[in-house]
mmCIF file of C-alpha atoms in Angstrom:
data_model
loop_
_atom_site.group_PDB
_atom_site.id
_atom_site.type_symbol
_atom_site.label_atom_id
_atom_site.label_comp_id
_atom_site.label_asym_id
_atom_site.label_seq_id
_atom_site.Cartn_x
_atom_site.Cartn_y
_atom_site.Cartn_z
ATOM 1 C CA UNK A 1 -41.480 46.636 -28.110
ATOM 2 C CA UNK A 2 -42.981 45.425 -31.275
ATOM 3 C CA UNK A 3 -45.628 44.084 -32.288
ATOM 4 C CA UNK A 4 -45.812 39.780 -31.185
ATOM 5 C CA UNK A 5 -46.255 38.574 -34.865
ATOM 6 C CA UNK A 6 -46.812 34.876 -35.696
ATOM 7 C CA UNK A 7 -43.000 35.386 -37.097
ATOM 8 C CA UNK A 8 -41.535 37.174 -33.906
ATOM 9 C CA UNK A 9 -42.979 34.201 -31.825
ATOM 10 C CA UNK A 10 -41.763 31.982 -33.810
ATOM 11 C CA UNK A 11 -38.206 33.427 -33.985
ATOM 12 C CA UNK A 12 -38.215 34.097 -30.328
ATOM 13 C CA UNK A 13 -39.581 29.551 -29.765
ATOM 14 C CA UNK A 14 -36.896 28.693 -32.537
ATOM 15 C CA UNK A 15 -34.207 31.001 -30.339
ATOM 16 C CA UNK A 16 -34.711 29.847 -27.383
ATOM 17 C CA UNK A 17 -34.918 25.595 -28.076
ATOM 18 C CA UNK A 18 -31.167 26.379 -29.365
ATOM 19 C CA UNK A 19 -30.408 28.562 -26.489
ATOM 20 C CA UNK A 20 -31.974 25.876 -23.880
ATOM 21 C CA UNK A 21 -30.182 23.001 -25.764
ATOM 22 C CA UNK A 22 -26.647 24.993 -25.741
ATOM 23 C CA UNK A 23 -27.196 26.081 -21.630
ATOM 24 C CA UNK A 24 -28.097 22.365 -21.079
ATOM 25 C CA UNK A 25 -24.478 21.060 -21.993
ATOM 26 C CA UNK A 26 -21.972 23.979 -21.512
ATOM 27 C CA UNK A 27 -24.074 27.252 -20.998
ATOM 28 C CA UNK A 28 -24.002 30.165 -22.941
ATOM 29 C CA UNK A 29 -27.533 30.059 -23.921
ATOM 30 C CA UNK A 30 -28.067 33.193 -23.609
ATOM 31 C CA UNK A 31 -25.653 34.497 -26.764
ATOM 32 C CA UNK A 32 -28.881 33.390 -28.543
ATOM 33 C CA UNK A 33 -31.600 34.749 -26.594
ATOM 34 C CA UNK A 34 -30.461 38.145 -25.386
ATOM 35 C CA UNK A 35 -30.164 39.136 -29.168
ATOM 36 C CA UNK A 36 -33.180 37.887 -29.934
ATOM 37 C CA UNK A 37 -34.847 39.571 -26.907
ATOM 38 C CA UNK A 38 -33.421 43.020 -28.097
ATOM 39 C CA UNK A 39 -34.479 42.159 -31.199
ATOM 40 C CA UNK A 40 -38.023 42.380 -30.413
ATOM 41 C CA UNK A 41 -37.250 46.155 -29.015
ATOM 42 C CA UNK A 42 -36.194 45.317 -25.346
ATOM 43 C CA UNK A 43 -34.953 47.850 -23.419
ATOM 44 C CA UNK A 44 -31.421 46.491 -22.413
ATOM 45 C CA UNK A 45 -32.399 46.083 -18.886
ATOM 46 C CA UNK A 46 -35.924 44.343 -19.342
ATOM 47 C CA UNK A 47 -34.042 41.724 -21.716
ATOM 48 C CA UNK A 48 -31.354 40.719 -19.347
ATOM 49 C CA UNK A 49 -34.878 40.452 -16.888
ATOM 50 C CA UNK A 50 -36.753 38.821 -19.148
ATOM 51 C CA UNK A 51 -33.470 36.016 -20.371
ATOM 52 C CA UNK A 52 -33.080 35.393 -16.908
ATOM 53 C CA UNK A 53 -36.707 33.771 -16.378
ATOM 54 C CA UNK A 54 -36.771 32.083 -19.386
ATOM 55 C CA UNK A 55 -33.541 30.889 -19.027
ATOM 56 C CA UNK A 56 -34.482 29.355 -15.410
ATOM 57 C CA UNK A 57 -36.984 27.735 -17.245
ATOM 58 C CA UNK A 58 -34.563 26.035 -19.402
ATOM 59 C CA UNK A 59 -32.097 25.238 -16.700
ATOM 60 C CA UNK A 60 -34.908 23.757 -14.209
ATOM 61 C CA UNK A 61 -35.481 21.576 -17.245
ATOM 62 C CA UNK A 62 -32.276 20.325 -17.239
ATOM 63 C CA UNK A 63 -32.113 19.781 -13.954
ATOM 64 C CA UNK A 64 -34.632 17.656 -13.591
ATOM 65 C CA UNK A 65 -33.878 15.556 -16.179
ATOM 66 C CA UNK A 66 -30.240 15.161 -14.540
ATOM 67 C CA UNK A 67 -31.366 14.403 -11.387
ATOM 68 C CA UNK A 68 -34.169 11.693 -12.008
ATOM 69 C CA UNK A 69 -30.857 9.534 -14.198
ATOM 70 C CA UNK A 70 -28.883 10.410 -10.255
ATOM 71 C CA UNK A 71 -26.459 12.815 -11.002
ATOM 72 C CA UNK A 72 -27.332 15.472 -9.011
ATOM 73 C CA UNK A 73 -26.376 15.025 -4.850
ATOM 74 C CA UNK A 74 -28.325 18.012 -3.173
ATOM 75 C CA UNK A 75 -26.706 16.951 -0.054
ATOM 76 C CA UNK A 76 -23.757 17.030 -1.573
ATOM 77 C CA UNK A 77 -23.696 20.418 -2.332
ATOM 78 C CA UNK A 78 -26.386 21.869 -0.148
ATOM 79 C CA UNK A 79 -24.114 24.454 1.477
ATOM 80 C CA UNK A 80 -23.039 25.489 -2.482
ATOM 81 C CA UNK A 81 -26.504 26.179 -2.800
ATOM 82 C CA UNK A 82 -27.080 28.039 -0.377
ATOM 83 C CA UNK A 83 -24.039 30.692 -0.459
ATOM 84 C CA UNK A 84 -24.918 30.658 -4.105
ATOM 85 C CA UNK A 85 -27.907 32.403 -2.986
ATOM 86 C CA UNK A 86 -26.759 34.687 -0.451
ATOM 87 C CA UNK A 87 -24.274 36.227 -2.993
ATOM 88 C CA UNK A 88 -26.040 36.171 -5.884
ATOM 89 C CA UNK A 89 -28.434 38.444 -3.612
ATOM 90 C CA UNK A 90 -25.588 40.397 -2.774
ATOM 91 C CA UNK A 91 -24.397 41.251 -6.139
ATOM 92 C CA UNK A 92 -27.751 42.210 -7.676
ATOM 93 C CA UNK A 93 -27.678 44.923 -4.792
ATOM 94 C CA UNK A 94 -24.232 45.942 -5.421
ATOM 95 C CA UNK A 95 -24.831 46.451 -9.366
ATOM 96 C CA UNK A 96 -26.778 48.862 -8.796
ATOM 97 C CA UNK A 97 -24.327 51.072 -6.399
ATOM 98 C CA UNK A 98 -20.923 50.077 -8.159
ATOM 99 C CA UNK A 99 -19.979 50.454 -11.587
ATOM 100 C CA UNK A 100 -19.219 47.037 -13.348
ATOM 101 C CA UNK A 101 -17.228 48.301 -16.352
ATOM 102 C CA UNK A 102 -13.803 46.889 -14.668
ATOM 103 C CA UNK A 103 -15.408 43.410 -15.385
ATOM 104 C CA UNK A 104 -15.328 43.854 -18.966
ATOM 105 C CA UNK A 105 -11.480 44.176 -18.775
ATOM 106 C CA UNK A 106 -11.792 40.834 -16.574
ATOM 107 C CA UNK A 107 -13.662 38.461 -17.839
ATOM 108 C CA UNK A 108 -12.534 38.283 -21.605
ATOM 109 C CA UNK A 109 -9.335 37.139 -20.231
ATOM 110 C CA UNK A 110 -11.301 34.653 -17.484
ATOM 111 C CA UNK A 111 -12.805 33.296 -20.193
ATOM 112 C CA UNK A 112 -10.070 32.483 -22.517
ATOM 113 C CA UNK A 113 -8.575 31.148 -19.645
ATOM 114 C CA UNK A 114 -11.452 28.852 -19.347
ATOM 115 C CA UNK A 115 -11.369 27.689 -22.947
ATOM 116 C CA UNK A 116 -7.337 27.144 -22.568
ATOM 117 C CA UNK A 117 -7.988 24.851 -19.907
ATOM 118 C CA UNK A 118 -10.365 22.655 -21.107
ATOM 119 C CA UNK A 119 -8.998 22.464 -24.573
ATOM 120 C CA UNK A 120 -5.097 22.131 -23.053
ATOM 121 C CA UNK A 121 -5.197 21.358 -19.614
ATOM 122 C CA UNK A 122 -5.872 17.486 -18.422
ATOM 123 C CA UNK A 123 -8.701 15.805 -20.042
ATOM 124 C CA UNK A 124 -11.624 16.553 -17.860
ATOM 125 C CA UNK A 125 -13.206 12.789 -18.141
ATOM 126 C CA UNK A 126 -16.464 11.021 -16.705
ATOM 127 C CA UNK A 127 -14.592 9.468 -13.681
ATOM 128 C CA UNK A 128 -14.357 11.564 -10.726
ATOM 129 C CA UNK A 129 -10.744 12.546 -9.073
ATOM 130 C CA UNK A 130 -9.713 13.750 -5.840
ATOM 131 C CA UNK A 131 -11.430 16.374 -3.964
ATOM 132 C CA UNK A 132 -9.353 19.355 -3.525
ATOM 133 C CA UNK A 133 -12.169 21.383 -1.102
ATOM 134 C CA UNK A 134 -14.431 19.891 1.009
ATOM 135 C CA UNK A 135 -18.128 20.876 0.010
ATOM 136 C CA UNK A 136 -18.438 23.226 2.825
ATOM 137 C CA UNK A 137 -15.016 25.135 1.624
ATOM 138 C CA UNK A 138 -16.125 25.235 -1.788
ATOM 139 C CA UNK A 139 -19.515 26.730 -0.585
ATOM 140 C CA UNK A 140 -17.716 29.950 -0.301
ATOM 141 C CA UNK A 141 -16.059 29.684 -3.960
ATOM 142 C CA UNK A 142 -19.425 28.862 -5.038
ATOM 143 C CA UNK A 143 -20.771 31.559 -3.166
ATOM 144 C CA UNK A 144 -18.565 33.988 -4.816
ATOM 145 C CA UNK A 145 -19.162 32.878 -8.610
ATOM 146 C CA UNK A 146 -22.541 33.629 -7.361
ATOM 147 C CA UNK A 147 -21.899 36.680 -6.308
ATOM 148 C CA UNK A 148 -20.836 37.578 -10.044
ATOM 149 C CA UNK A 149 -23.820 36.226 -11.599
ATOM 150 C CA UNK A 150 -26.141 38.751 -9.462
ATOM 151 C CA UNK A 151 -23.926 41.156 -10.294
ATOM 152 C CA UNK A 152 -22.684 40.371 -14.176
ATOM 153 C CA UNK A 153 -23.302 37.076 -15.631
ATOM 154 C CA UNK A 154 -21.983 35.834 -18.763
ATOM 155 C CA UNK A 155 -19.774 32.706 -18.488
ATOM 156 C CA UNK A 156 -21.445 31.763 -14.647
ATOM 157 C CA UNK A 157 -22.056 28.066 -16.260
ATOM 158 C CA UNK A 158 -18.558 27.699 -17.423
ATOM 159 C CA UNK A 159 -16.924 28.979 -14.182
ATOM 160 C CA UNK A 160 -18.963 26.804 -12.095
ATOM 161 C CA UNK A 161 -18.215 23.569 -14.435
ATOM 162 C CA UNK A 162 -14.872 24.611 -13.969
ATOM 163 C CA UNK A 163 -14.619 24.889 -10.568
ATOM 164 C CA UNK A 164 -16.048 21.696 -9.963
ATOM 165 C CA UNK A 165 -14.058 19.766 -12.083
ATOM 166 C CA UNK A 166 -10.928 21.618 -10.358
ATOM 167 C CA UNK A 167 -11.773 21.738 -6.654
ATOM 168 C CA UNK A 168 -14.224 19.403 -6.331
ATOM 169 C CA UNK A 169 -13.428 16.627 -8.247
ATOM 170 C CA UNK A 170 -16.124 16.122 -10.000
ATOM 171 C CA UNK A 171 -16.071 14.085 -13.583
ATOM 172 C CA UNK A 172 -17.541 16.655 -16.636
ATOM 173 C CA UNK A 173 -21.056 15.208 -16.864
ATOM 174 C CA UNK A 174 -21.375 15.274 -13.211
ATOM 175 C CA UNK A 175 -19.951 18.378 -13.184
ATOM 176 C CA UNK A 176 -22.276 19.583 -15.284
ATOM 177 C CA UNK A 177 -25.189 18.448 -13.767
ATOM 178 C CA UNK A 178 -24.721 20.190 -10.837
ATOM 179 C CA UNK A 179 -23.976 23.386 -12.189
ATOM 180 C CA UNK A 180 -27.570 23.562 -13.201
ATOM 181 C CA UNK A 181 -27.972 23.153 -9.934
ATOM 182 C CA UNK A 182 -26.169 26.493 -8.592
ATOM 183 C CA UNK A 183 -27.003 28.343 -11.593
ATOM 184 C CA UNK A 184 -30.469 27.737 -10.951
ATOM 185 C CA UNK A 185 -30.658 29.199 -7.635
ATOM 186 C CA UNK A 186 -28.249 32.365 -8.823
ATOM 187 C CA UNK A 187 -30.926 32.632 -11.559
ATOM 188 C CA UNK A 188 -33.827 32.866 -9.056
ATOM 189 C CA UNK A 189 -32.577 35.073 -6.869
ATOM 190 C CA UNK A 190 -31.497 37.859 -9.504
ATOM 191 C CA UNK A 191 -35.255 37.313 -11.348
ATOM 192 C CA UNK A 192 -36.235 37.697 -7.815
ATOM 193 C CA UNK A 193 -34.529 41.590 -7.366
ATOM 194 C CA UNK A 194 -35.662 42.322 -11.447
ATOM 195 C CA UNK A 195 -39.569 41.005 -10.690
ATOM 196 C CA UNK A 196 -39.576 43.627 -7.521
ATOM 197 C CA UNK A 197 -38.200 46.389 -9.907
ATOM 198 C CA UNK A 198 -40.574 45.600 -12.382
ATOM 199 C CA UNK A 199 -38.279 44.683 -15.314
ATOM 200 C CA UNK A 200 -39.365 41.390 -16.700
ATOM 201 C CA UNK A 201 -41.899 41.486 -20.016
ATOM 202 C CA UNK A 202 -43.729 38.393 -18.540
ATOM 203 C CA UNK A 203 -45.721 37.466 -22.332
ATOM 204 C CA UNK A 204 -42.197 37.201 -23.971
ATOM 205 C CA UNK A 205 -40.772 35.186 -20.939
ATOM 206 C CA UNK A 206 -43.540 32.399 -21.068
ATOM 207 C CA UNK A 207 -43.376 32.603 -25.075
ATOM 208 C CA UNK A 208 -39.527 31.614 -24.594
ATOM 209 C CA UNK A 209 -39.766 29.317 -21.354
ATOM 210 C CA UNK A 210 -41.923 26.938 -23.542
ATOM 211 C CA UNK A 211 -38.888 26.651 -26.294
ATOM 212 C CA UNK A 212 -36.424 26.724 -23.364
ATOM 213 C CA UNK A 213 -38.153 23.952 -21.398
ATOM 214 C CA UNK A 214 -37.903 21.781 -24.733
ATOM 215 C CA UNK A 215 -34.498 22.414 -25.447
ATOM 216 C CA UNK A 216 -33.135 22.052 -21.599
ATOM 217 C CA UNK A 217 -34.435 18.063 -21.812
ATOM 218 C CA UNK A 218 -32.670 17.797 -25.428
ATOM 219 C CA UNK A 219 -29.402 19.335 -24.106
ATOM 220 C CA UNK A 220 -29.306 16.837 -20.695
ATOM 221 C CA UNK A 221 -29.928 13.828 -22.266
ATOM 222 C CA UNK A 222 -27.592 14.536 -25.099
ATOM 223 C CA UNK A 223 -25.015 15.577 -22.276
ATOM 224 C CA UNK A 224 -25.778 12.411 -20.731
ATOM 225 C CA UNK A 225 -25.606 10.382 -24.080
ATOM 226 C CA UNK A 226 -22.398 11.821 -25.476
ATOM 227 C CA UNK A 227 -20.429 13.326 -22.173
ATOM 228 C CA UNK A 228 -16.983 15.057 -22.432
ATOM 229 C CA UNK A 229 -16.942 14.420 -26.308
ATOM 230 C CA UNK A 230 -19.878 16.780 -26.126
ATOM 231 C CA UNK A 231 -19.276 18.777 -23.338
ATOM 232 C CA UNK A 232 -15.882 19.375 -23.334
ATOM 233 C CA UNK A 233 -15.560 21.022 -26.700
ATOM 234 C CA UNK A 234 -18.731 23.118 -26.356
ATOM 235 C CA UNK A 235 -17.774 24.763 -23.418
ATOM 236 C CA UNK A 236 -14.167 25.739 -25.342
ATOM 237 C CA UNK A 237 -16.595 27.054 -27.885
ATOM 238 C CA UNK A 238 -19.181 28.832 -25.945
ATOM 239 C CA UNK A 239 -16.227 30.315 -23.662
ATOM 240 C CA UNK A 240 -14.541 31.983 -26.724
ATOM 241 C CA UNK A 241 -17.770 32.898 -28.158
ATOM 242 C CA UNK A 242 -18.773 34.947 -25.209
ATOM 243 C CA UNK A 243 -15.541 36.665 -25.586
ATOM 244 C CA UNK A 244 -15.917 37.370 -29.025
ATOM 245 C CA UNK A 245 -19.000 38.784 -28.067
ATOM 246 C CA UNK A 246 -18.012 41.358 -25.653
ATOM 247 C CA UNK A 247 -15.067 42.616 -27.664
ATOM 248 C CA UNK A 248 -17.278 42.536 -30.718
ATOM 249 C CA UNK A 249 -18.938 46.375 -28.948
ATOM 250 C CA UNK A 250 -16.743 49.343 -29.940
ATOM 251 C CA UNK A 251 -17.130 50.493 -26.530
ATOM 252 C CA UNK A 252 -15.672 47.521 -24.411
ATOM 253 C CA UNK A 253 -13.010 48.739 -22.128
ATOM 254 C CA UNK A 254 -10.634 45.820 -22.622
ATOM 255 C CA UNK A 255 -11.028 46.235 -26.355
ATOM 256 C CA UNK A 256 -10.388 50.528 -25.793
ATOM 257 C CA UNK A 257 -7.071 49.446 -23.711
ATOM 258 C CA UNK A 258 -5.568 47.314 -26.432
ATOM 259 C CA UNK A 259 -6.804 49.635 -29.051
ATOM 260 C CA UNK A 260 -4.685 52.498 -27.716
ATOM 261 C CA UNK A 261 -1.792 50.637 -27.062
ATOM 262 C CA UNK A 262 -1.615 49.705 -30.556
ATOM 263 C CA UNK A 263 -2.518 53.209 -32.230
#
């Protein structure tokens, strides 16, 4: 790792305000502050460590801030939170026994999916619709988008703000809220199984969870302010940007697989 400059402090504060800001609304933070993490010299591993408690910082943040203007129901999703948990547990454990390089072929073509959705499907308003789980059922879709954040990662806000709007009905901002919720508790848990293996750089962490902190109250109450004008295209963005970002490596299977069929 180099050495922490005045400038490489500063870069790392600037990066992660944006990042907090962007995970606030629609997720996705992290395009920002893994780079900026890696940067610095990380070792792959010990930035994904060290973005994950920063990035908790950022979400808690948010979180708060949603749930003192009332739109977070713990209750309400209290059995969400908990499978959340239990499989983000469960994948952490399993990445390290199974290799995760089908996923790449996956989840370029989740995300897009996402991003069609949302800029295609019905417009994902305020109000809330018609419940098509009941919180308990949900629990164990929850549970399983969990699961994949122990285990993987990228696009866990958008799949949960998806899957809320979908199944449980929930209007965007709402929606939104309490996918900081679940995120937050998948977050723990995996910085939870990194602490124990002794991957997180702890200075750069509570360098970043000041910026993140900052930018986590800015992205809720501009969420709050604006809604699905804000929300809705941001997560269309952030969606296609994470995809852009894993076929951007050379190496990504997806990216091999099309590559051949065309040569």
């Amino acid at each position: 790792m180099q050495e922490l400059t005045p400038e490489i402090i500063a870069l790392l504060g600037l990066a992660s305000v944006i990042a907090g800001f962007i995970d606030a609304i629609a997720g996705g933070g992290g395009l920002i502050s893994l780079p900026a993490l890696l940067s610095v010299g990380l070792n792959p591993v010990a930035a994904i460590a060290t973005n994950k408690v920063q990035g908790s910082v950022g979400t808690a943040s948010a979180l708060w801030n949603f749930w003192r203007k009332g739109r977070v129901d713990f209750r309400l999703i209290r059995w969400p939170l908990i499978l959340v948990g239990v499989g983000a547990g469960l994948g952490a454990f399993a990445v390290t026994l199974v290799d995760s390089r089908w996923l790449m072929i996956l989840l370029p073509v989740l995300l897009i999916g996402i991003a069609l959705y949302f800029l295609f499907g019905p417009k994902a308003s305020d109000e809330d619709a018609h419940a098509r789980l009941t919180p308990l059922a949900y629990a164990f879709v929850a549970g399983g988008i969990g699961f994949y954040d122990g285990f993987f990662g990228p696009g866990t806000g958008s799949f949960f703000a998806l899957s809320l709007v979908m199944l449980l009905g929930m209007g965007l901002t709402r929606a939104t809220a309490h996918t900081k919720a679940l995120n937050l508790m998948s977050n723990v848990v995996g910085i939870v199984v990194l602490a124990v293996g002794g991957h997180v750089v702890w200075t750069l962490a509570g360098i970043m969870a000041v910026g993140q902190f900052v930018g986590g109250r800015m992205g809720s109450h501009a969420a709050m302010r604006f809604g699905p004008r804000l929300i809705r295209p941001l997560l269309v963005i952030i969606s296609l940007a994470i995809t852009a970002r894993l076929l951007s490596d050379p190496a990504n299977p997806l990216r091999v697989m099309v590559t051949g069929w065309l040569s």
